[in-house]
Tab-separated table of C-alpha atoms in Angstrom:
chain	number	residue	atom	x	y	z
A	1271	GLN	CA	-22.201	-26.972	16.919
A	1272	LYS	CA	-19.511	-29.009	18.673
A	1273	ILE	CA	-16.691	-27.291	20.536
A	1274	SER	CA	-13.958	-28.627	17.935
A	1275	ASP	CA	-16.269	-27.138	14.953
A	1276	ASP	CA	-15.128	-23.754	13.440
A	1277	TYR	CA	-17.275	-21.111	12.913
A	1278	PHE	CA	-19.103	-20.925	9.406
A	1279	ASN	CA	-18.285	-18.232	6.914
A	1280	ILE	CA	-21.117	-17.141	4.686
A	1281	ILE	CA	-20.747	-16.337	1.245
A	1282	SER	CA	-23.660	-14.888	-0.916
A	1283	LEU	CA	-23.962	-16.025	-4.784
A	1284	LYS	CA	-26.869	-13.675	-4.785
A	1285	ASP	CA	-30.088	-15.402	-6.436
A	1286	GLU	CA	-28.051	-18.828	-7.126
A	1287	CYS	CA	-27.354	-19.739	-3.427
A	1288	LEU	CA	-25.784	-19.118	-0.124
A	1289	ALA	CA	-22.576	-20.958	0.595
A	1290	LEU	CA	-21.497	-21.771	4.259
A	1291	PHE	CA	-17.618	-22.525	4.271
A	1292	ARG	CA	-15.353	-23.761	7.042
A	1293	GLU	CA	-12.124	-25.889	8.336
A	1294	ARG	CA	-13.000	-29.092	9.940
A	1295	ASP	CA	-11.024	-30.708	12.373
A	1296	LYS	CA	-10.672	-33.594	9.967
A	1297	TYR	CA	-7.717	-34.743	7.966
A	1298	ARG	CA	-7.509	-37.016	4.618
A	1299	SER	CA	-4.135	-37.803	2.863
A	1300	ASN	CA	-2.327	-35.577	5.147
A	1301	LYS	CA	-4.325	-32.535	4.180
A	1302	GLN	CA	-7.140	-30.597	6.379
A	1303	VAL	CA	-10.639	-31.013	4.992
A	1304	TRP	CA	-12.706	-27.777	4.574
A	1305	GLU	CA	-16.481	-28.028	4.172
A	1306	LEU	CA	-18.464	-26.083	1.623
A	1307	ILE	CA	-22.377	-26.274	1.953
A	1308	LEU	CA	-24.496	-24.877	-0.711
A	1309	LEU	CA	-28.202	-23.725	0.365
A	1310	ASP	CA	-30.867	-22.785	-2.224
A	1311	THR	CA	-33.052	-19.603	-1.567
A	1312	ALA	CA	-35.400	-21.513	0.495
A	1313	LEU	CA	-32.213	-22.057	2.672
A	1314	GLN	CA	-32.764	-25.992	1.811
A	1315	GLU	CA	-29.145	-27.829	1.390
A	1316	LYS	CA	-28.432	-28.482	-1.976
A	1317	SER	CA	-25.108	-30.362	-1.860
A	1318	THR	CA	-21.901	-30.523	0.535
A	1319	ILE	CA	-18.449	-30.389	-1.139
A	1320	GLU	CA	-15.337	-31.401	0.914
A	1321	LEU	CA	-11.867	-29.739	-0.194
A	1322	GLU	CA	-8.470	-31.167	0.747
A	1323	ILE	CA	-6.200	-28.199	1.653
A	1324	ASN	CA	-2.462	-28.055	2.953
A	1325	GLU	CA	-2.934	-27.193	6.692
A	1326	ARG	CA	-0.357	-24.598	6.391
A	1327	TYR	CA	-2.078	-22.723	3.743
A	1328	LYS	CA	-4.128	-19.532	5.037
A	1329	MET	CA	-7.441	-18.412	3.723
A	1330	VAL	CA	-7.276	-14.605	2.701
A	1331	GLY	CA	-9.958	-14.204	0.086
A	1332	TYR	CA	-12.619	-15.230	-2.149
A	1333	GLU	CA	-14.454	-14.213	-5.318
A	1334	ILE	CA	-17.801	-14.991	-7.207
A	1335	ALA	CA	-18.935	-15.419	-10.588
A	1336	PRO	CA	-22.228	-16.835	-11.953
A	1337	GLY	CA	-22.173	-20.610	-11.226
A	1338	ASN	CA	-18.573	-20.461	-9.555
A	1339	LEU	CA	-16.692	-19.713	-6.253
A	1340	TYR	CA	-13.196	-18.951	-6.143
A	1341	LEU	CA	-11.221	-19.445	-2.946
A	1342	LEU	CA	-7.970	-17.635	-2.457
A	1343	TYR	CA	-5.174	-19.203	-0.110
A	1344	ARG	CA	-1.826	-18.019	0.918
A	1345	THR	CA	0.686	-20.907	0.398
A	1346	GLY	CA	3.971	-19.312	1.431
A	1347	GLU	CA	5.542	-18.567	4.667
A	1348	THR	CA	5.060	-15.372	6.524
A	1349	THR	CA	7.986	-13.684	4.494
A	1350	LYS	CA	6.776	-15.106	1.163
A	1351	ASN	CA	3.341	-14.399	-0.644
A	1352	ASP	CA	2.658	-17.379	-3.017
A	1353	PHE	CA	-1.162	-18.102	-3.636
A	1354	GLU	CA	-3.281	-20.760	-4.572
A	1355	ILE	CA	-6.704	-20.074	-6.203
A	1356	ILE	CA	-9.401	-23.126	-5.843
A	1357	ALA	CA	-12.051	-22.826	-8.500
A	1358	VAL	CA	-15.265	-24.662	-7.296
A	1359	ASP	CA	-18.002	-25.424	-10.241
A	1360	LEU	CA	-21.246	-24.997	-8.390
A	1361	HIS	CA	-23.229	-27.138	-10.729
A	1362	ASN	CA	-20.977	-30.136	-11.317
A	1363	LYS	CA	-18.969	-29.626	-8.082
A	1364	GLU	CA	-15.490	-30.005	-9.787
A	1365	THR	CA	-12.516	-27.880	-8.645
A	1366	VAL	CA	-9.378	-26.280	-10.729
A	1367	ARG	CA	-6.372	-25.289	-8.981
A	1368	TYR	CA	-4.159	-22.426	-10.043
A	1369	GLN	CA	-0.712	-21.892	-8.121
A	1370	ILE	CA	0.382	-18.354	-8.500
A	1371	LYS	CA	3.936	-17.308	-7.479
A	1372	PRO	CA	4.771	-13.663	-7.805
A	1373	GLU	CA	8.270	-12.760	-7.987
A	1374	LEU	CA	7.885	-10.023	-5.720
A	1375	ASP	CA	7.555	-9.269	-2.191
A	1376	PHE	CA	3.885	-8.613	-2.539
A	1377	LYS	CA	1.518	-7.426	0.226
A	1378	LEU	CA	-2.067	-8.495	-0.715
A	1379	THR	CA	-4.929	-6.092	-0.075
A	1380	HIS	CA	-7.439	-6.659	-2.984
A	1381	PHE	CA	-8.411	-9.687	-4.884
A	1382	ILE	CA	-11.200	-9.694	-7.906
A	1383	LYS	CA	-12.070	-11.596	-10.773
A	1384	ALA	CA	-12.605	-9.581	-14.559
A	1385	GLY	CA	-13.622	-11.721	-17.312
A	1386	ASN	CA	-11.476	-14.688	-17.357
A	1387	ASN	CA	-8.681	-13.193	-15.360
A	1388	PHE	CA	-7.852	-12.607	-11.853
A	1389	VAL	CA	-6.530	-9.448	-10.612
A	1390	PHE	CA	-4.493	-8.742	-7.225
A	1391	GLY	CA	-4.059	-5.341	-5.626
A	1392	GLY	CA	-1.301	-4.679	-2.921
A	1393	TYR	CA	1.848	-3.157	-2.110
A	1394	VAL	CA	5.644	-3.960	-3.224
A	1395	ASN	CA	8.038	-1.793	-0.684
A	1396	ASN	CA	5.236	0.265	0.524
A	1397	GLU	CA	4.176	1.332	-3.310
A	1398	PRO	CA	0.825	0.199	-4.761
A	1399	ALA	CA	1.028	-2.617	-7.378
A	1400	ILE	CA	-1.528	-4.488	-9.456
A	1401	LEU	CA	-0.780	-8.186	-10.683
A	1402	LEU	CA	-3.083	-9.669	-13.360
A	1403	TYR	CA	-3.144	-13.707	-13.449
A	1404	GLU	CA	-4.103	-14.583	-17.046
A	1405	LEU	CA	-6.251	-17.681	-17.951
A	1406	PRO	CA	-5.556	-20.041	-19.574
A	1407	ASP	CA	-1.958	-19.367	-20.075
A	1408	LYS	CA	-1.341	-18.990	-16.332
A	1409	HIS	CA	0.867	-15.804	-16.873
A	1410	ILE	CA	1.634	-13.297	-14.455
A	1411	LYS	CA	1.548	-9.615	-15.532
A	1412	VAL	CA	2.588	-6.376	-13.604
A	1413	ILE	CA	0.264	-3.467	-14.796
A	1414	PRO	CA	2.508	-0.540	-14.906
A	1415	GLY	CA	1.927	3.018	-13.643
A	1416	PHE	CA	1.112	2.109	-9.958
A	1417	PHE	CA	4.619	1.943	-8.146
A	1418	GLN	CA	4.264	5.705	-6.752
A	1419	LYS	CA	5.408	6.697	-3.528
A	1420	ASP	CA	3.089	8.447	-0.881
A	1421	THR	CA	0.240	6.695	-2.592
A	1422	GLU	CA	-2.423	4.442	-1.250
A	1423	LEU	CA	-4.638	1.867	-3.283
A	1424	VAL	CA	-8.215	2.466	-1.756
A	1425	ASP	CA	-10.274	0.329	-4.163
A	1426	LEU	CA	-9.967	-2.387	-6.737
A	1427	ARG	CA	-13.601	-3.339	-8.086
A	1428	THR	CA	-14.942	-5.211	-11.090
A	1429	ASN	CA	-17.573	-3.360	-13.346
A	1430	GLN	CA	-20.692	-4.978	-14.492
A	1431	ASN	CA	-19.048	-5.242	-18.014
A	1432	GLN	CA	-16.207	-7.139	-16.643
A	1433	THR	CA	-13.618	-4.083	-17.018
A	1434	PHE	CA	-12.361	-3.241	-13.487
A	1435	ASN	CA	-11.407	0.215	-11.667
A	1436	THR	CA	-8.577	1.111	-9.360
A	1437	VAL	CA	-8.506	4.156	-7.260
A	1438	LEU	CA	-5.191	5.743	-5.970
A	1439	ILE	CA	-5.086	8.679	-3.514
A	1440	ASP	CA	-2.167	10.857	-2.937
A	1441	ARG	CA	-1.068	10.699	0.685
A	1442	GLY	CA	1.965	12.912	0.533
A	1443	SER	CA	2.542	16.144	2.521
A	1444	LYS	CA	3.133	18.189	-0.672
A	1445	GLU	CA	0.654	20.390	-2.461
A	1446	ASN	CA	-1.262	19.312	-5.600
A	1447	ARG	CA	-2.289	15.989	-4.281
A	1448	LYS	CA	-4.492	13.784	-6.472
A	1449	LEU	CA	-7.128	11.074	-6.758
A	1450	VAL	CA	-6.587	8.925	-9.801
A	1451	LEU	CA	-9.126	6.461	-11.130
A	1452	ARG	CA	-8.281	4.067	-13.746
A	1453	THR	CA	-10.409	1.463	-15.732
A	1454	PHE	CA	-8.969	-1.380	-17.435
A	1455	ASP	CA	-10.303	-4.165	-19.334
A	1456	GLU	CA	-9.824	-7.807	-18.462
A	1457	THR	CA	-6.512	-7.961	-20.048
A	1458	GLY	CA	-5.010	-4.894	-18.302
A	1459	LYS	CA	-5.437	-2.488	-21.057
A	1460	GLN	CA	-6.215	0.959	-19.551
A	1461	LEU	CA	-9.335	2.327	-21.161
A	1462	LEU	CA	-9.386	5.577	-19.108
A	1463	GLU	CA	-7.846	7.654	-16.343
A	1464	ASP	CA	-9.266	10.473	-14.380
A	1465	VAL	CA	-7.052	12.590	-12.459
A	1466	VAL	CA	-8.751	14.810	-9.856
A	1467	ALA	CA	-7.141	17.481	-7.415
A	1468	ILE	CA	-7.741	17.225	-3.808
A	1469	GLU	CA	-8.568	20.528	-1.877
A	1470	GLU	CA	-5.265	21.496	0.027
A	1471	ASN	CA	-6.929	21.441	3.399
A	1472	LYS	CA	-8.540	18.291	3.091
A	1473	SER	CA	-7.738	14.498	2.812
A	1474	LEU	CA	-9.736	11.750	1.170
A	1475	GLN	CA	-9.798	8.752	3.525
A	1476	THR	CA	-11.634	5.951	1.863
A	1477	GLY	CA	-13.303	5.109	-1.808
A	1478	ILE	CA	-15.499	2.969	-3.312
A	1479	THR	CA	-16.316	2.955	-6.939
A	1480	SER	CA	-19.794	2.178	-8.631
A	1481	ALA	CA	-19.972	-0.792	-11.130
A	1482	LEU	CA	-21.386	0.646	-14.177
A	1483	GLU	CA	-24.600	-0.702	-13.774
A	1484	ARG	CA	-25.770	2.715	-14.772
A	1485	GLU	CA	-23.891	4.497	-17.499
A	1486	ASP	CA	-22.132	6.857	-15.389
A	1487	LEU	CA	-19.299	6.113	-13.150
A	1488	ALA	CA	-18.786	7.597	-9.481
A	1489	VAL	CA	-16.303	7.350	-6.781
A	1490	MET	CA	-17.594	7.804	-3.111
A	1491	GLY	CA	-16.026	7.688	0.495
A	1492	THR	CA	-15.116	9.725	3.278
A	1493	TRP	CA	-12.867	12.882	3.950
A	1494	GLY	CA	-11.393	14.721	6.806
A	1495	GLU	CA	-8.498	17.264	7.738
A	1496	ARG	CA	-5.121	16.497	6.821
A	1497	ASN	CA	-3.520	13.978	8.906
A	1498	SER	CA	-6.496	13.048	10.696
A	1499	LYS	CA	-8.086	9.825	11.107
A	1500	GLN	CA	-11.522	10.920	12.105
A	1501	SER	CA	-13.822	11.960	9.399
A	1502	VAL	CA	-15.738	15.330	8.753
A	1503	GLY	CA	-17.946	14.062	6.017
A	1504	PHE	CA	-18.758	12.235	2.780
A	1505	TYR	CA	-17.515	13.108	-0.840
A	1506	PHE	CA	-18.620	12.483	-4.196
A	1507	LEU	CA	-16.782	12.274	-7.612
A	1508	HIS	CA	-18.284	12.043	-11.041
A	1509	VAL	CA	-15.929	10.501	-13.454
A	1510	ASP	CA	-15.653	12.436	-16.425
A	1511	PRO	CA	-12.052	12.349	-17.936
A	1512	PHE	CA	-12.922	14.417	-20.739
A	1513	GLN	CA	-13.565	17.583	-18.651
A	1514	GLU	CA	-12.212	19.123	-15.507
A	1515	GLN	CA	-14.592	18.496	-12.512
A	1516	LYS	CA	-14.376	18.999	-8.737
A	1517	ILE	CA	-14.889	16.654	-5.898
A	1518	THR	CA	-18.132	17.479	-4.038
A	1519	TYR	CA	-17.719	17.444	-0.212
A	1520	VAL	CA	-20.623	17.100	2.270
A	1521	ASP	CA	-20.058	17.608	6.049
A	1522	PHE	CA	-22.010	15.705	8.432
A	1523	GLY	CA	-24.014	18.836	9.849
A	1524	GLN	CA	-25.578	19.398	6.257
A	1525	MET	CA	-27.181	16.086	6.563
A	1526	ALA	CA	-30.789	15.624	7.581
A	1527	HIS	CA	-30.397	12.598	9.508
A	1528	TYR	CA	-26.964	11.603	10.087
A	1529	LEU	CA	-26.875	13.033	13.470
A	1530	ASP	CA	-30.006	11.506	14.507
A	1531	TYR	CA	-28.160	9.139	17.144
A	1532	LEU	CA	-27.116	12.065	19.128
A	1533	SER	CA	-29.718	14.026	21.464
A	1534	PRO	CA	-31.790	16.527	19.556
A	1535	LYS	CA	-30.342	19.654	21.372
A	1536	ARG	CA	-26.665	18.679	20.487
A	1537	ALA	CA	-27.612	17.447	16.625
A	1538	GLU	CA	-29.002	21.139	16.259
A	1539	ARG	CA	-25.975	22.772	17.379
A	1540	ILE	CA	-23.749	20.879	15.209
A	1541	LYS	CA	-25.904	21.779	12.221
A	1542	GLN	CA	-25.737	25.334	12.902
A	1543	ASN	CA	-22.029	25.191	13.805
A	1544	SER	CA	-21.840	23.535	10.198
A	1545	ARG	CA	-23.689	26.556	8.647
A	1546	ASP	CA	-21.568	29.210	10.447
A	1547	ASP	CA	-18.397	27.228	9.188
A	1548	ALA	CA	-19.643	26.892	5.577
A	1549	ALA	CA	-20.310	30.709	5.397
A	1550	ALA	CA	-16.851	31.612	6.806
A	1551	GLY	CA	-15.350	28.922	4.617
A	1552	ARG	CA	-13.924	26.847	7.257
A	1553	VAL	CA	-13.618	23.217	7.426
A	1554	PRO	CA	-16.144	22.101	10.020
A	1555	ASN	CA	-14.780	20.975	13.388
A	1556	TYR	CA	-17.402	18.123	14.107
A	1557	MET	CA	-15.856	14.863	13.276
A	1558	ASN	CA	-16.083	11.164	14.096
A	1559	TYR	CA	-15.118	7.637	12.917
A	1560	VAL	CA	-17.189	6.283	10.045
A	1561	MET	CA	-16.380	3.532	7.556
A	1562	PRO	CA	-18.529	3.194	4.148
A	1563	PHE	CA	-19.208	-0.243	3.250
A	1564	LYS	CA	-20.894	-0.535	-0.084
A	1565	VAL	CA	-22.224	1.386	-2.998
A	1566	THR	CA	-25.373	0.638	-4.554
A	1567	GLU	CA	-26.738	1.658	-7.980
A	1568	TYR	CA	-30.402	2.616	-8.405
A	1569	PRO	CA	-32.424	4.497	-10.878
A	1570	HIS	CA	-32.231	7.706	-9.202
A	1571	GLY	CA	-28.344	7.762	-8.700
A	1572	PHE	CA	-26.156	5.954	-5.982
A	1573	LEU	CA	-26.595	4.709	-2.692
A	1574	LEU	CA	-23.556	4.925	0.088
A	1575	LEU	CA	-23.977	2.749	2.937
A	1576	ALA	CA	-21.775	3.522	6.165
A	1577	GLU	CA	-21.467	3.323	9.841
A	1578	VAL	CA	-20.552	5.251	12.868
A	1579	TYR	CA	-18.285	3.627	15.206
A	1580	ASN	CA	-16.088	4.295	18.309
A	1581	PRO	CA	-12.656	2.424	18.975
A	1582	VAL	CA	-12.782	1.829	22.758
A	1583	SER	CA	-9.280	0.619	22.926
A	1584	THR	CA	-5.874	1.572	21.279
A	1585	VAL	CA	-5.132	-2.095	20.815
A	1586	ASN	CA	-5.743	-3.442	17.262
A	1587	PRO	CA	-7.937	-6.660	17.635
A	1588	TYR	CA	-6.792	-7.953	14.130
A	1589	TYR	CA	-3.089	-7.577	14.969
A	1590	SER	CA	-2.778	-9.224	18.256
A	1591	ASN	CA	-0.768	-12.289	16.668
A	1592	PRO	CA	2.630	-10.783	15.510
A	1593	TYR	CA	3.100	-13.820	13.133
A	1594	TYR	CA	-0.372	-13.551	11.533
A	1595	TYR	CA	-0.272	-12.860	7.991
A	1596	ASN	CA	-2.265	-9.429	7.265
A	1597	PRO	CA	-4.226	-9.215	3.962
A	1598	TYR	CA	-5.386	-5.695	4.798
A	1599	TYR	CA	-1.923	-4.359	4.655
A	1600	SER	CA	-1.717	-0.648	4.146
A	1601	PRO	CA	1.496	1.600	5.132
A	1602	TYR	CA	-0.978	4.501	5.987
A	1603	GLY	CA	-2.390	3.074	9.264
A	1604	PHE	CA	-5.620	1.518	10.441
A	1605	TYR	CA	-8.172	4.112	11.311
A	1606	PRO	CA	-10.096	4.814	9.294
A	1607	TYR	CA	-8.261	3.923	5.903
A	1608	GLY	CA	-6.096	0.753	5.127
A	1609	PHE	CA	-8.036	-1.131	7.968
A	1610	TYR	CA	-10.720	-2.504	6.065
A	1611	TYR	CA	-11.476	-2.925	2.242
A	1612	PRO	CA	-14.992	-1.370	1.939
A	1613	GLY	CA	-17.738	-2.975	0.197
A	1614	LEU	CA	-18.148	-6.577	-0.332
A	1615	SER	CA	-14.766	-7.032	0.260
A	1616	ARG	CA	-14.033	-10.539	-1.068
A	1617	MET	CA	-11.267	-10.513	1.673
A	1618	TRP	CA	-11.569	-13.037	4.379
A	1619	ARG	CA	-12.217	-12.168	7.942
A	1620	PRO	CA	-8.742	-11.429	9.298
A	1621	TYR	CA	-9.278	-12.640	12.760
A	1622	MET	CA	-10.306	-16.165	11.524
A	1623	TYR	CA	-7.085	-17.679	12.485
A	1624	ASN	CA	-6.521	-15.830	15.754
A	1625	ASN	CA	-9.890	-16.929	17.678
A	1626	ASN	CA	-8.385	-15.169	21.089
A	1627	SER	CA	-9.114	-11.627	19.185
A	1628	ARG	CA	-12.816	-12.675	19.334
A	1629	ASN	CA	-12.786	-12.137	23.263
A	1630	THR	CA	-11.818	-8.436	23.108
A	1631	ASN	CA	-14.235	-5.401	22.761
A	1632	GLU	CA	-12.435	-3.214	20.462
A	1633	ILE	CA	-15.291	-1.305	18.515
A	1634	ARG	CA	-18.678	0.037	19.283
A	1635	THR	CA	-20.932	0.789	16.056
A	1636	ALA	CA	-23.467	3.511	17.093
A	1637	GLU	CA	-25.355	4.151	13.814
A	1638	THR	CA	-25.738	3.042	10.236
A	1639	VAL	CA	-26.246	5.660	7.509
A	1640	LEU	CA	-27.592	5.344	3.855
A	1641	LEU	CA	-27.026	8.635	1.536
A	1642	SER	CA	-28.734	8.953	-1.830
A	1643	PHE	CA	-26.658	10.858	-4.369
A	1644	ASP	CA	-27.615	11.864	-7.932
A	1645	ALA	CA	-25.493	11.465	-10.787
A	1646	LYS	CA	-23.814	14.988	-10.240
A	1647	GLY	CA	-23.283	14.435	-6.488
A	1648	LYS	CA	-25.913	16.293	-5.096
A	1649	VAL	CA	-27.408	14.529	-2.033
A	1650	ASN	CA	-31.121	13.461	-2.786
A	1651	TRP	CA	-31.708	12.444	0.811
A	1652	ASP	CA	-30.190	10.722	3.867
A	1653	HIS	CA	-31.374	8.404	6.525
A	1654	SER	CA	-30.221	6.540	9.509
A	1655	ILE	CA	-30.946	3.941	12.130
A	1656	LYS	CA	-29.439	3.980	15.653
A	1657	LEU	CA	-27.719	1.090	16.865
A	1658	ASP	CA	-27.734	-0.101	20.374
A	1659	GLU	CA	-24.063	0.381	20.848
A	1660	MET	CA	-23.065	-2.977	19.243
A	1661	LYS	CA	-19.840	-4.190	20.227
A	1662	MET	CA	-17.657	-5.728	17.666
A	1663	PRO	CA	-14.055	-7.243	17.539
A	1664	GLY	CA	-13.198	-5.004	14.678
A	1665	ILE	CA	-14.680	-2.929	11.913
A	1666	GLU	CA	-17.505	-5.013	10.727
A	1667	GLN	CA	-20.639	-4.300	8.953
A	1668	VAL	CA	-23.515	-4.296	11.458
A	1669	ALA	CA	-26.895	-3.280	9.967
A	1670	ASP	CA	-28.031	-3.534	6.075
A	1671	PHE	CA	-30.880	-2.369	4.245
A	1672	CYS	CA	-33.296	-2.782	1.220
A	1673	LEU	CA	-35.091	0.007	-0.957
A	1674	LEU	CA	-38.208	-1.149	-2.039
A	1675	ASP	CA	-40.010	1.388	-4.238
A	1676	ASP	CA	-40.131	4.462	-1.707
A	1677	GLN	CA	-39.910	2.394	1.217
A	1678	LEU	CA	-36.411	1.888	3.121
A	1679	HIS	CA	-35.838	-0.932	5.188
A	1680	PHE	CA	-32.991	-1.030	7.603
A	1681	LEU	CA	-32.431	-4.331	9.474
A	1682	TYR	CA	-29.928	-5.491	12.191
A	1683	LYS	CA	-29.478	-8.243	14.984
A	1684	LYS	CA	-28.964	-7.505	18.584
A	1685	GLU	CA	-28.259	-11.118	20.236
A	1686	SER	CA	-31.583	-12.868	19.238
A	1687	ASP	CA	-33.485	-10.023	18.289
A	1688	LEU	CA	-33.977	-8.590	14.875
A	1689	LYS	CA	-34.636	-4.910	14.680
A	1690	LEU	CA	-36.378	-3.235	11.723
A	1691	LYS	CA	-36.822	0.548	10.992
A	1692	THR	CA	-38.897	1.470	7.845
A	1693	ILE	CA	-38.660	5.062	6.667
A	1694	GLY	CA	-40.699	6.629	3.736
A	1695	ILE	CA	-38.650	8.298	1.336
A	1696	GLN	CA	-41.324	10.675	0.351
A	1697	ASP	CA	-42.925	11.329	3.629
A	1698	ASP	CA	-40.182	10.612	6.215
A	1699	LYS	CA	-42.772	8.281	8.164
A	1700	VAL	CA	-41.049	5.949	10.238
A	1701	ALA	CA	-42.214	2.733	11.778
A	1702	GLU	CA	-40.094	0.436	13.843
A	1703	ASN	CA	-40.445	-3.379	14.629
A	1704	SER	CA	-38.622	-5.969	16.802
A	1705	ILE	CA	-38.871	-9.611	16.485
A	1706	LYS	CA	-37.290	-12.912	17.665
A	1707	VAL	CA	-34.886	-14.984	15.790
A	1708	GLN	CA	-37.254	-17.970	14.831
A	1709	THR	CA	-36.039	-21.348	16.100
A	1710	SER	CA	-36.316	-24.714	14.587
A	1711	ASP	CA	-38.768	-26.118	17.586
A	1712	PRO	CA	-41.366	-24.333	19.253
A	1713	LEU	CA	-40.033	-25.599	22.622
A	1714	ASP	CA	-36.692	-24.368	22.151
A	1715	GLU	CA	-35.500	-21.853	24.739
A	1716	ILE	CA	-32.762	-19.373	23.468
A	1717	ARG	CA	-30.333	-19.194	26.567
A	1718	SER	CA	-27.668	-16.968	25.000
A	1719	ASP	CA	-26.162	-15.726	21.583
A	1720	LYS	CA	-22.399	-16.259	20.814
A	1721	GLU	CA	-20.801	-12.500	21.133
A	1722	PHE	CA	-19.092	-11.146	17.978
A	1723	GLU	CA	-20.612	-14.120	15.843
A	1724	GLY	CA	-23.609	-13.760	13.195
A	1725	GLY	CA	-25.062	-10.744	11.822
A	1726	VAL	CA	-27.307	-9.354	8.900
A	1727	ARG	CA	-26.842	-9.188	5.222
A	1728	GLN	CA	-29.255	-7.949	2.482
A	1729	TRP	CA	-29.381	-11.095	-0.049
A	1730	LEU	CA	-32.432	-10.932	-2.506
A	1731	SER	CA	-34.424	-7.720	-3.788
A	1732	ASN	CA	-36.468	-7.834	-0.496
A	1733	ALA	CA	-34.837	-10.280	1.721
A	1734	PHE	CA	-31.909	-10.506	4.095
A	1735	TYR	CA	-30.096	-13.563	5.560
A	1736	VAL	CA	-29.629	-13.785	9.383
A	1737	TRP	CA	-26.956	-16.005	11.137
A	1738	GLY	CA	-25.498	-16.669	14.126
A	1739	TYR	CA	-24.572	-19.108	17.138
A	1740	GLN	CA	-27.001	-19.788	20.157
A	1741	THR	CA	-27.077	-21.844	23.407
A	1742	ILE	CA	-30.527	-23.676	23.230
A	1743	LYS	CA	-32.368	-25.506	26.018
A	1744	ASN	CA	-35.134	-27.980	25.165
A	1745	THR	CA	-36.308	-30.331	27.879
A	1746	SER	CA	-38.301	-32.632	25.738
A	1747	LYS	CA	-34.990	-33.660	24.013
A	1748	GLU	CA	-32.225	-36.023	25.092
A	1749	ASP	CA	-29.587	-33.421	24.705
A	1750	ARG	CA	-31.334	-30.583	26.816
A	1751	VAL	CA	-28.763	-27.964	26.213
A	1752	ARG	CA	-27.152	-27.693	23.099
A	1753	ASP	CA	-25.040	-25.111	20.773
A	1754	VAL	CA	-26.460	-24.636	17.420
A	1755	PHE	CA	-25.359	-22.630	14.315
A	1756	TYR	CA	-28.632	-20.976	12.613
A	1757	ILE	CA	-29.289	-19.112	9.381
A	1758	ASN	CA	-32.674	-17.405	8.733
A	1759	LYS	CA	-34.457	-15.616	5.833
A	1760	VAL	CA	-35.994	-12.524	6.512
A	1761	VAL	CA	-38.397	-11.451	3.851
A	1762	VAL	CA	-39.782	-7.637	4.035
A	1763	LYS	CA	-43.310	-7.382	2.720
């Protein structure tokens, strides 16, 4: 890794390949060259594709589909939001480009592909809006029903059957606030709408929908007190537009292992206070910063992965450049909602073009937690892994998991150490292990890891990919000290 090389961004195309993507300090035909390297499931290089991109374009998102990768660039100046999508066929390496010019002052927050069409979520004059870009006639359509004041678009997600969901949450100060879930077909035709009341003394902060891998549809996220930016617990909504239903609220003190990152004495005191508050009909007073990252569907219901973090500065690391275009725009603040698009967001790392922010210590992540809900919202179980106060430049997922039969495996990376925690779902038996990241040469000595770069993500059913940047010393080689980018496959057996 040379000093002039940019950092790789890793895009998982599941069992097809991994894509490594970065801009190069290289130009051709007055355009900047971007490099796309494709790796197979054994991490062997399949091919390299070079894309010529206008150097003024800014990468703001991506989407995947079988055999295809779609890269989203903002092409306009800071006051104009025009876009270009570059469609890359991963088999024949051909590319197709689409120019998208909304005749609106549109601030992007979400980007997905549903069927043959692209869907953009965002805001116009601080009101949520959904735009549909139809292929092959290249027509932009505004989906009606979204221009509502005091309302936030918290999720836009493609279902397994290529329909897509939207979730709106009422942020107004009035009574009778609602959560509104709608499902559309790929042409933007509304298929269902479910409007559910939010309890008067509660506020829904985040929301992630399932993707119809099961027959039932659900929304999960965090909740707290009105006007609070910290969370009191998690909520679950089973979507059923044909009958009235309520949101299920679970506070942190009701959970078996959420508080395991605290001392046992303090955890038990919080649990007792939670029981007392529930008996008295009060909202529990224990709260903290929590971000849900993804929802997974499995035979017994739904899995929600979230992480507990602490902001250690009031400075927002993603906004230190006042001229930087912000794809995470929301009129409702940064913590915890409106700051990160939960789940596999498909939005680009927002500090990618402002590398000075990589030197900040803004977030410390303390714990990763996984909840299992049944189809009606009852918590089957919860488990967690305490993290070693991981310092991050923003709210980013630190750990990930895989669930094999009744064995839950958490994995995260602390510098060059991989830390694994295995939990038996049926018997709660715990085993922990730590191994070093494997180098390519036995004589390599790891001198240091690049702070804030790298991580862990679940990839195949029982495999993770792990990446980062290291300074390596090897006295047997001519370049005794070198900087390297590495990516490892970690298989749980």
